[in-house]
């Protein structure tokens, strides 16, 4: 089934807030849009990847993309989503981060062309008096302090906000105005936490150019199992750079997502179509222990970010993931029952023999003779013999 862009965005769950009165406008008009990214780190995360997938939807439907590196705004720091002031970074470090991001973007956008710009190129040389006269006069302080990202910081119990971060929305508005004037860019895509900053650009273009511009946000992604913001593992943020998060750990993160969340993640983080999705989920629902949905998700996202060869390699080398929950009582796991009933070994006799001979290891440590019950508090790696390896979740 062929969908329009607005239909696809809705189906994938990528629409949250918008200034469009009717989202079908994007089906009937080819637009130039921009999406900005933070350059305060030398790699993007899987949280950023959701916005990139939104960009890919627009690109597939023939719209033009401008990707804006926040070389200037990353020097200032965005107050959005933060309860305290950010540490400021050196300009050299920000430029390095931009170059790193450029490589990641080129890999993910693949065959689609996009224009990469850096807002420091038109911001750094701006005279302060010109900026205050030409841009600042269009912003009302009363309106700005009412916005959530500022109000939360200056209200009772807030940590306060410097003028540096307070001025961030002016700079982002100025970015939108510059891209409107230079590229006829009339749409900004962003995450839901950037809505307030993005509206600043829409208002500035309306007041200064008497023209219309729009914003479309994708929702913050929540892990349904934990209720927490998506994008982190036990080890911390999941990065797109394999030097910060190995390809194996990246693949494993997606394999381990819960059964409810995986349905949403398939739509957001892969380019699966409706027919493929319904077929896959139908098979998955028949026997969730197969983890078909997680395997598809892990392979496709790893292929997108790290390439097909890396995805194939980690798929072959990766240990199977098993759950040991139903064999655990009072934090004790009956290893003999688990090894047999999880179909790792054929009989309890052989399970005992393997344990007694030192052929069963937990996190690279061999079980002792007759150590048939073990205390477990977190997930572990299980090795049985020389070839059978498993990641066991509890």
CSV table of C-alpha atoms in Angstrom, one decimal:
chain,number,residue,atom,x,y,z
A,1,UNK,CA,0.0,0.0,0.0
A,2,UNK,CA,1.5,3.3,-1.1
A,3,UNK,CA,1.1,6.1,1.4
A,4,UNK,CA,1.4,9.8,1.2
A,5,UNK,CA,4.1,11.5,3.3
A,6,UNK,CA,1.6,12.7,5.9
A,7,UNK,CA,0.1,9.2,6.1
A,8,UNK,CA,3.5,7.6,6.5
A,9,UNK,CA,4.6,10.0,9.2
A,10,UNK,CA,1.3,9.3,11.1
A,11,UNK,CA,1.7,5.6,10.7
A,12,UNK,CA,5.3,5.6,12.0
A,13,UNK,CA,4.3,7.7,15.0
A,14,UNK,CA,6.5,10.6,14.0
A,15,UNK,CA,4.0,13.4,14.3
A,16,UNK,CA,3.6,15.3,17.6
A,17,UNK,CA,3.2,19.0,17.2
A,18,UNK,CA,2.9,21.1,14.1
A,19,UNK,CA,2.0,24.6,12.9
A,20,UNK,CA,0.3,23.2,9.8
A,21,UNK,CA,-3.5,23.6,9.9
A,22,UNK,CA,-3.6,20.6,7.6
A,23,UNK,CA,-0.6,18.2,7.4
A,24,UNK,CA,-1.7,17.2,3.9
A,25,UNK,CA,0.1,20.4,2.8
A,26,UNK,CA,3.3,18.5,2.7
A,27,UNK,CA,1.7,15.9,0.3
A,28,UNK,CA,0.7,18.6,-2.1
A,29,UNK,CA,3.9,20.9,-2.0
A,30,UNK,CA,7.6,20.1,-2.3
A,31,UNK,CA,9.4,21.9,0.5
A,32,UNK,CA,12.9,22.6,1.6
A,33,UNK,CA,13.2,21.7,5.2
A,34,UNK,CA,15.9,21.9,7.8
A,35,UNK,CA,16.8,19.8,10.8
A,36,UNK,CA,19.4,21.1,13.2
A,37,UNK,CA,21.6,18.9,15.4
A,38,UNK,CA,23.6,19.6,18.5
A,39,UNK,CA,27.4,19.5,18.1
A,40,UNK,CA,28.3,19.3,21.8
A,41,UNK,CA,29.5,15.6,21.4
A,42,UNK,CA,31.6,13.9,18.8
A,43,UNK,CA,28.9,11.4,18.0
A,44,UNK,CA,25.1,11.4,17.7
A,45,UNK,CA,23.0,8.9,19.7
A,46,UNK,CA,20.1,6.7,18.9
A,47,UNK,CA,17.9,9.4,20.3
A,48,UNK,CA,19.1,11.6,17.5
A,49,UNK,CA,18.5,8.8,15.0
A,50,UNK,CA,14.7,9.1,15.4
A,51,UNK,CA,14.9,12.6,13.9
A,52,UNK,CA,17.1,11.4,11.1
A,53,UNK,CA,14.5,8.7,10.2
A,54,UNK,CA,12.0,11.5,10.0
A,55,UNK,CA,14.3,13.3,7.6
A,56,UNK,CA,14.5,10.1,5.5
A,57,UNK,CA,10.7,10.0,5.2
A,58,UNK,CA,10.7,13.5,3.7
A,59,UNK,CA,13.6,12.7,1.4
A,60,UNK,CA,11.9,9.6,0.1
A,61,UNK,CA,8.9,11.7,-0.9
A,62,UNK,CA,11.0,14.2,-2.8
A,63,UNK,CA,11.5,17.1,-0.4
A,64,UNK,CA,14.9,18.9,-0.1
A,65,UNK,CA,16.9,18.6,3.1
A,66,UNK,CA,19.2,21.1,4.9
A,67,UNK,CA,21.1,19.7,7.8
A,68,UNK,CA,22.3,22.4,10.2
A,69,UNK,CA,25.2,21.8,12.4
A,70,UNK,CA,25.0,23.9,15.6
A,71,UNK,CA,28.5,25.1,15.5
A,72,UNK,CA,27.5,28.4,17.0
A,73,UNK,CA,24.5,27.4,19.1
A,74,UNK,CA,26.5,24.5,20.7
A,75,UNK,CA,28.9,27.1,21.9
A,76,UNK,CA,26.1,28.8,23.8
A,77,UNK,CA,24.1,25.8,25.1
A,78,UNK,CA,20.4,25.0,24.8
A,79,UNK,CA,18.3,25.4,27.9
A,80,UNK,CA,15.7,23.0,26.5
A,81,UNK,CA,15.3,19.8,28.5
A,82,UNK,CA,17.9,20.8,31.0
A,83,UNK,CA,17.5,21.7,34.7
A,84,UNK,CA,20.9,23.4,35.0
A,85,UNK,CA,23.4,25.3,32.9
A,86,UNK,CA,25.5,23.3,30.4
A,87,UNK,CA,29.3,23.4,30.4
A,88,UNK,CA,30.6,25.5,27.5
A,89,UNK,CA,33.1,23.9,25.1
A,90,UNK,CA,35.9,25.3,23.0
A,91,UNK,CA,35.2,26.3,19.4
A,92,UNK,CA,37.9,23.8,18.1
A,93,UNK,CA,36.1,20.9,19.9
A,94,UNK,CA,32.8,21.9,18.4
A,95,UNK,CA,34.2,22.0,14.9
A,96,UNK,CA,35.7,18.6,15.4
A,97,UNK,CA,32.3,17.3,16.5
A,98,UNK,CA,30.6,18.8,13.4
A,99,UNK,CA,33.0,16.8,11.2
A,100,UNK,CA,32.2,13.6,13.0
A,101,UNK,CA,28.5,14.2,12.7
A,102,UNK,CA,28.9,14.9,9.0
A,103,UNK,CA,30.3,11.4,8.4
A,104,UNK,CA,27.5,9.7,10.4
A,105,UNK,CA,24.8,11.7,8.5
A,106,UNK,CA,26.3,10.8,5.1
A,107,UNK,CA,26.2,7.1,6.0
A,108,UNK,CA,22.6,7.2,7.2
A,109,UNK,CA,21.1,9.4,4.5
A,110,UNK,CA,22.9,7.2,1.9
A,111,UNK,CA,21.8,7.9,-1.7
A,112,UNK,CA,19.8,11.0,-0.7
A,113,UNK,CA,21.5,14.4,-1.2
A,114,UNK,CA,21.4,17.0,1.5
A,115,UNK,CA,22.9,20.4,2.1
A,116,UNK,CA,25.1,20.6,5.3
A,117,UNK,CA,25.5,24.1,6.8
A,118,UNK,CA,27.1,25.3,10.0
A,119,UNK,CA,25.4,28.2,11.8
A,120,UNK,CA,28.7,29.6,13.0
A,121,UNK,CA,29.4,30.6,9.4
A,122,UNK,CA,26.7,33.4,9.5
A,123,UNK,CA,26.6,34.0,13.2
A,124,UNK,CA,30.2,34.5,14.4
A,125,UNK,CA,30.8,37.7,12.5
A,126,UNK,CA,27.4,39.4,13.4
A,127,UNK,CA,27.8,42.7,15.1
A,128,UNK,CA,26.1,42.7,18.5
A,129,UNK,CA,24.4,46.1,17.9
A,130,UNK,CA,23.1,44.9,14.5
A,131,UNK,CA,21.8,41.7,16.1
A,132,UNK,CA,20.0,43.5,18.9
A,133,UNK,CA,18.5,46.0,16.5
A,134,UNK,CA,17.6,43.7,13.6
A,135,UNK,CA,16.6,40.5,15.6
A,136,UNK,CA,16.3,41.2,19.3
A,137,UNK,CA,13.6,43.9,18.8
A,138,UNK,CA,11.2,41.2,17.4
A,139,UNK,CA,11.2,39.2,20.6
A,140,UNK,CA,9.1,40.0,23.6
A,141,UNK,CA,10.7,39.3,27.0
A,142,UNK,CA,7.3,38.7,28.6
A,143,UNK,CA,6.5,36.0,26.1
A,144,UNK,CA,9.9,34.4,26.4
A,145,UNK,CA,9.9,34.0,30.2
A,146,UNK,CA,6.5,32.3,30.0
A,147,UNK,CA,7.8,29.5,27.8
A,148,UNK,CA,8.4,26.2,29.7
A,149,UNK,CA,12.1,25.9,29.1
A,150,UNK,CA,12.7,29.2,30.8
A,151,UNK,CA,9.9,29.2,33.3
A,152,UNK,CA,11.0,25.9,34.7
A,153,UNK,CA,14.5,27.3,35.4
A,154,UNK,CA,13.5,30.6,36.9
A,155,UNK,CA,10.5,29.4,38.9
A,156,UNK,CA,10.5,28.3,42.6
A,157,UNK,CA,13.1,25.6,43.0
A,158,UNK,CA,14.7,26.2,39.6
A,159,UNK,CA,18.5,26.5,39.2
A,160,UNK,CA,18.2,29.8,37.4
A,161,UNK,CA,19.3,30.6,33.8
A,162,UNK,CA,22.0,32.8,32.4
A,163,UNK,CA,21.5,35.4,29.7
A,164,UNK,CA,23.6,33.1,27.5
A,165,UNK,CA,21.1,30.3,27.5
A,166,UNK,CA,18.2,32.6,27.7
A,167,UNK,CA,19.3,34.0,24.3
A,168,UNK,CA,19.5,30.6,22.6
A,169,UNK,CA,16.0,30.8,21.1
A,170,UNK,CA,17.0,34.2,19.4
A,171,UNK,CA,19.9,32.5,17.7
A,172,UNK,CA,17.8,29.5,16.6
A,173,UNK,CA,15.2,31.9,15.2
A,174,UNK,CA,17.9,33.7,13.4
A,175,UNK,CA,19.0,30.4,11.9
A,176,UNK,CA,15.6,29.8,10.5
A,177,UNK,CA,15.4,33.4,9.1
A,178,UNK,CA,18.9,32.9,7.4
A,179,UNK,CA,17.9,29.6,5.8
A,180,UNK,CA,14.5,31.1,4.7
A,181,UNK,CA,16.3,34.0,3.0
A,182,UNK,CA,19.1,31.9,1.5
A,183,UNK,CA,17.5,28.6,0.5
A,184,UNK,CA,13.7,29.4,0.6
A,185,UNK,CA,13.5,26.9,3.6
A,186,UNK,CA,10.0,27.0,5.0
A,187,UNK,CA,9.9,24.1,7.4
A,188,UNK,CA,11.9,23.0,10.4
A,189,UNK,CA,11.8,19.4,11.7
A,190,UNK,CA,12.8,18.7,15.3
A,191,UNK,CA,12.2,16.8,18.5
A,192,UNK,CA,9.3,17.7,20.7
A,193,UNK,CA,11.7,19.3,23.3
A,194,UNK,CA,12.7,21.9,20.7
A,195,UNK,CA,9.2,23.2,19.9
A,196,UNK,CA,9.6,26.4,21.8
A,197,UNK,CA,12.9,27.3,20.2
A,198,UNK,CA,11.6,26.4,16.7
A,199,UNK,CA,8.5,28.6,17.1
A,200,UNK,CA,10.9,31.5,17.6
A,201,UNK,CA,11.9,31.2,14.0
A,202,UNK,CA,8.4,30.9,12.7
A,203,UNK,CA,7.4,34.1,14.6
A,204,UNK,CA,10.6,36.0,13.4
A,205,UNK,CA,9.9,35.1,9.7
A,206,UNK,CA,6.3,36.2,10.1
A,207,UNK,CA,7.2,39.5,11.8
A,208,UNK,CA,10.3,40.4,9.8
A,209,UNK,CA,9.5,39.0,6.3
A,210,UNK,CA,5.7,38.9,6.5
A,211,UNK,CA,5.9,35.3,5.3
A,212,UNK,CA,4.8,31.9,6.5
A,213,UNK,CA,7.0,29.2,7.9
A,214,UNK,CA,6.3,26.0,9.7
A,215,UNK,CA,7.5,23.5,12.3
A,216,UNK,CA,6.8,19.8,12.7
A,217,UNK,CA,8.1,17.8,15.7
A,218,UNK,CA,8.4,14.1,16.4
A,219,UNK,CA,7.5,12.9,19.9
A,220,UNK,CA,10.1,12.0,22.5
A,221,UNK,CA,10.4,8.2,22.4
A,222,UNK,CA,9.6,6.5,25.7
A,223,UNK,CA,10.6,2.9,26.7
A,224,UNK,CA,7.2,1.4,27.4
A,225,UNK,CA,8.7,-1.1,29.8
A,226,UNK,CA,10.4,1.5,32.0
A,227,UNK,CA,8.5,4.7,31.2
A,228,UNK,CA,11.8,6.4,30.8
A,229,UNK,CA,13.2,8.4,27.8
A,230,UNK,CA,14.5,6.1,25.2
A,231,UNK,CA,18.2,6.0,24.2
A,232,UNK,CA,20.2,4.6,27.0
A,233,UNK,CA,21.5,1.2,28.1
A,234,UNK,CA,22.8,0.1,31.5
A,235,UNK,CA,26.2,1.4,30.3
A,236,UNK,CA,24.8,4.8,29.4
A,237,UNK,CA,24.0,6.5,26.1
A,238,UNK,CA,23.9,4.3,22.9
A,239,UNK,CA,26.1,6.1,20.4
A,240,UNK,CA,26.3,5.8,16.6
A,241,UNK,CA,30.1,5.8,16.8
A,242,UNK,CA,31.4,2.3,17.1
A,243,UNK,CA,34.3,3.6,19.2
A,244,UNK,CA,31.9,4.7,21.8
A,245,UNK,CA,29.3,1.9,21.5
A,246,UNK,CA,30.7,-1.2,19.9
A,247,UNK,CA,28.8,-2.7,16.9
A,248,UNK,CA,28.1,-5.8,19.1
A,249,UNK,CA,26.7,-3.7,22.0
A,250,UNK,CA,24.7,-1.6,19.5
A,251,UNK,CA,23.2,-4.7,18.0
A,252,UNK,CA,22.6,-6.2,21.4
A,253,UNK,CA,20.7,-3.1,22.6
A,254,UNK,CA,18.1,-3.6,19.9
A,255,UNK,CA,17.8,-7.3,20.5
A,256,UNK,CA,17.0,-6.7,24.1
A,257,UNK,CA,14.1,-4.2,23.7
A,258,UNK,CA,10.9,-5.4,25.2
A,259,UNK,CA,8.0,-7.0,23.3
A,260,UNK,CA,5.7,-4.0,23.4
A,261,UNK,CA,8.2,-1.3,22.5
A,262,UNK,CA,9.7,-3.2,19.6
A,263,UNK,CA,6.5,-2.7,17.6
A,264,UNK,CA,6.9,1.1,17.8
A,265,UNK,CA,10.7,1.0,17.2
A,266,UNK,CA,10.3,-1.0,14.0
A,267,UNK,CA,8.2,1.8,12.5
A,268,UNK,CA,10.4,4.6,13.7
A,269,UNK,CA,14.0,3.2,13.2
A,270,UNK,CA,13.6,1.1,10.1
A,271,UNK,CA,12.2,1.7,6.6
A,272,UNK,CA,9.8,-1.3,6.9
A,273,UNK,CA,6.6,-0.9,4.9
A,274,UNK,CA,3.1,-1.6,6.1
A,275,UNK,CA,2.8,-5.0,4.4
A,276,UNK,CA,6.2,-6.2,5.7
A,277,UNK,CA,5.4,-4.9,9.2
A,278,UNK,CA,2.1,-6.7,9.5
A,279,UNK,CA,3.5,-10.0,8.3
A,280,UNK,CA,6.5,-9.7,10.7
A,281,UNK,CA,4.3,-8.8,13.7
A,282,UNK,CA,1.8,-11.5,12.8
A,283,UNK,CA,4.6,-14.2,13.0
A,284,UNK,CA,6.1,-12.6,16.1
A,285,UNK,CA,2.8,-12.6,17.9
A,286,UNK,CA,2.4,-16.3,17.4
A,287,UNK,CA,5.6,-17.1,19.4
A,288,UNK,CA,7.3,-14.1,21.0
A,289,UNK,CA,10.1,-16.3,22.3
A,290,UNK,CA,11.5,-16.4,18.7
A,291,UNK,CA,12.2,-12.6,19.1
A,292,UNK,CA,11.7,-12.3,15.3
A,293,UNK,CA,10.7,-8.6,15.7
A,294,UNK,CA,13.8,-7.8,17.8
A,295,UNK,CA,16.1,-9.7,15.4
A,296,UNK,CA,14.7,-7.8,12.4
A,297,UNK,CA,15.0,-4.5,14.2
A,298,UNK,CA,18.6,-5.1,15.4
A,299,UNK,CA,19.8,-6.1,12.0
A,300,UNK,CA,18.2,-3.3,10.0
A,301,UNK,CA,19.3,-0.5,12.4
A,302,UNK,CA,22.8,-1.9,12.6
A,303,UNK,CA,22.9,-2.1,8.8
A,304,UNK,CA,21.7,1.5,8.5
A,305,UNK,CA,24.2,2.9,11.0
A,306,UNK,CA,27.2,0.6,10.5
A,307,UNK,CA,26.8,-1.0,7.1
A,308,UNK,CA,25.6,-4.3,5.8
A,309,UNK,CA,28.9,-6.2,6.3
A,310,UNK,CA,29.1,-5.2,10.0
A,311,UNK,CA,25.5,-6.2,10.5
A,312,UNK,CA,26.1,-9.6,9.0
A,313,UNK,CA,29.3,-10.1,11.1
A,314,UNK,CA,27.6,-9.3,14.4
A,315,UNK,CA,24.5,-11.3,13.5
A,316,UNK,CA,26.7,-14.4,13.0
A,317,UNK,CA,28.9,-13.8,16.0
A,318,UNK,CA,26.1,-12.7,18.4
A,319,UNK,CA,25.1,-15.0,21.2
A,320,UNK,CA,21.4,-15.9,21.3
A,321,UNK,CA,19.4,-14.1,24.0
A,322,UNK,CA,17.4,-16.2,26.5
A,323,UNK,CA,15.3,-15.3,29.5
A,324,UNK,CA,15.8,-17.2,32.7
A,325,UNK,CA,13.1,-15.5,34.7
A,326,UNK,CA,10.8,-18.5,35.2
A,327,UNK,CA,13.6,-20.6,36.6
A,328,UNK,CA,14.5,-18.1,39.3
A,329,UNK,CA,13.2,-18.2,42.9
A,330,UNK,CA,14.4,-16.0,45.7
A,331,UNK,CA,17.3,-14.8,43.4
A,332,UNK,CA,18.4,-18.4,42.9
A,333,UNK,CA,18.6,-19.9,39.4
A,334,UNK,CA,18.3,-23.7,39.1
A,335,UNK,CA,20.9,-24.2,36.4
A,336,UNK,CA,20.1,-27.8,35.8
A,337,UNK,CA,16.4,-27.2,35.1
A,338,UNK,CA,17.3,-24.1,33.1
A,339,UNK,CA,19.8,-25.8,30.8
A,340,UNK,CA,17.4,-28.6,30.0
A,341,UNK,CA,14.1,-26.7,29.8
A,342,UNK,CA,15.6,-23.9,27.7
A,343,UNK,CA,16.8,-26.7,25.3
A,344,UNK,CA,20.5,-25.9,25.8
A,345,UNK,CA,21.2,-29.5,26.9
A,346,UNK,CA,19.1,-32.7,26.3
A,347,UNK,CA,18.9,-34.1,29.9
A,348,UNK,CA,19.5,-33.2,33.6
A,349,UNK,CA,22.2,-35.9,33.8
A,350,UNK,CA,24.2,-34.2,31.0
A,351,UNK,CA,23.6,-30.8,32.6
A,352,UNK,CA,25.0,-32.0,35.9
A,353,UNK,CA,28.0,-33.7,34.1
A,354,UNK,CA,28.7,-30.5,32.1
A,355,UNK,CA,28.6,-28.4,35.3
A,356,UNK,CA,30.8,-30.9,37.2
A,357,UNK,CA,33.4,-31.0,34.4
A,358,UNK,CA,33.8,-27.2,34.3
A,359,UNK,CA,32.2,-26.8,30.9
A,360,UNK,CA,29.6,-24.2,32.1
A,361,UNK,CA,30.7,-20.6,32.6
A,362,UNK,CA,28.9,-17.5,33.9
A,363,UNK,CA,30.6,-14.3,32.7
A,364,UNK,CA,33.7,-16.3,31.9
A,365,UNK,CA,33.9,-17.9,35.3
A,366,UNK,CA,33.4,-21.6,35.4
A,367,UNK,CA,30.8,-23.1,37.7
A,368,UNK,CA,32.2,-25.3,40.4
A,369,UNK,CA,31.5,-29.0,40.8
A,370,UNK,CA,27.8,-29.6,41.9
A,371,UNK,CA,27.1,-25.9,41.8
A,372,UNK,CA,23.6,-26.5,40.4
A,373,UNK,CA,22.0,-23.4,41.8
A,374,UNK,CA,23.5,-19.9,41.4
A,375,UNK,CA,22.6,-16.5,42.9
A,376,UNK,CA,21.6,-14.0,40.1
A,377,UNK,CA,20.9,-10.3,40.4
A,378,UNK,CA,21.5,-9.1,36.8
A,379,UNK,CA,21.8,-10.3,33.2
A,380,UNK,CA,24.8,-12.5,32.4
A,381,UNK,CA,26.7,-14.3,29.7
A,382,UNK,CA,26.4,-18.1,29.6
A,383,UNK,CA,28.9,-20.4,27.9
A,384,UNK,CA,28.3,-24.2,27.6
A,385,UNK,CA,31.1,-26.1,26.1
A,386,UNK,CA,33.2,-24.4,23.4
A,387,UNK,CA,30.5,-23.3,21.0
A,388,UNK,CA,27.2,-22.5,22.8
A,389,UNK,CA,27.0,-18.9,24.0
A,390,UNK,CA,24.0,-17.1,25.3
A,391,UNK,CA,23.1,-13.7,26.8
A,392,UNK,CA,20.7,-14.5,29.6
A,393,UNK,CA,18.2,-11.9,30.8
A,394,UNK,CA,16.4,-12.1,34.2
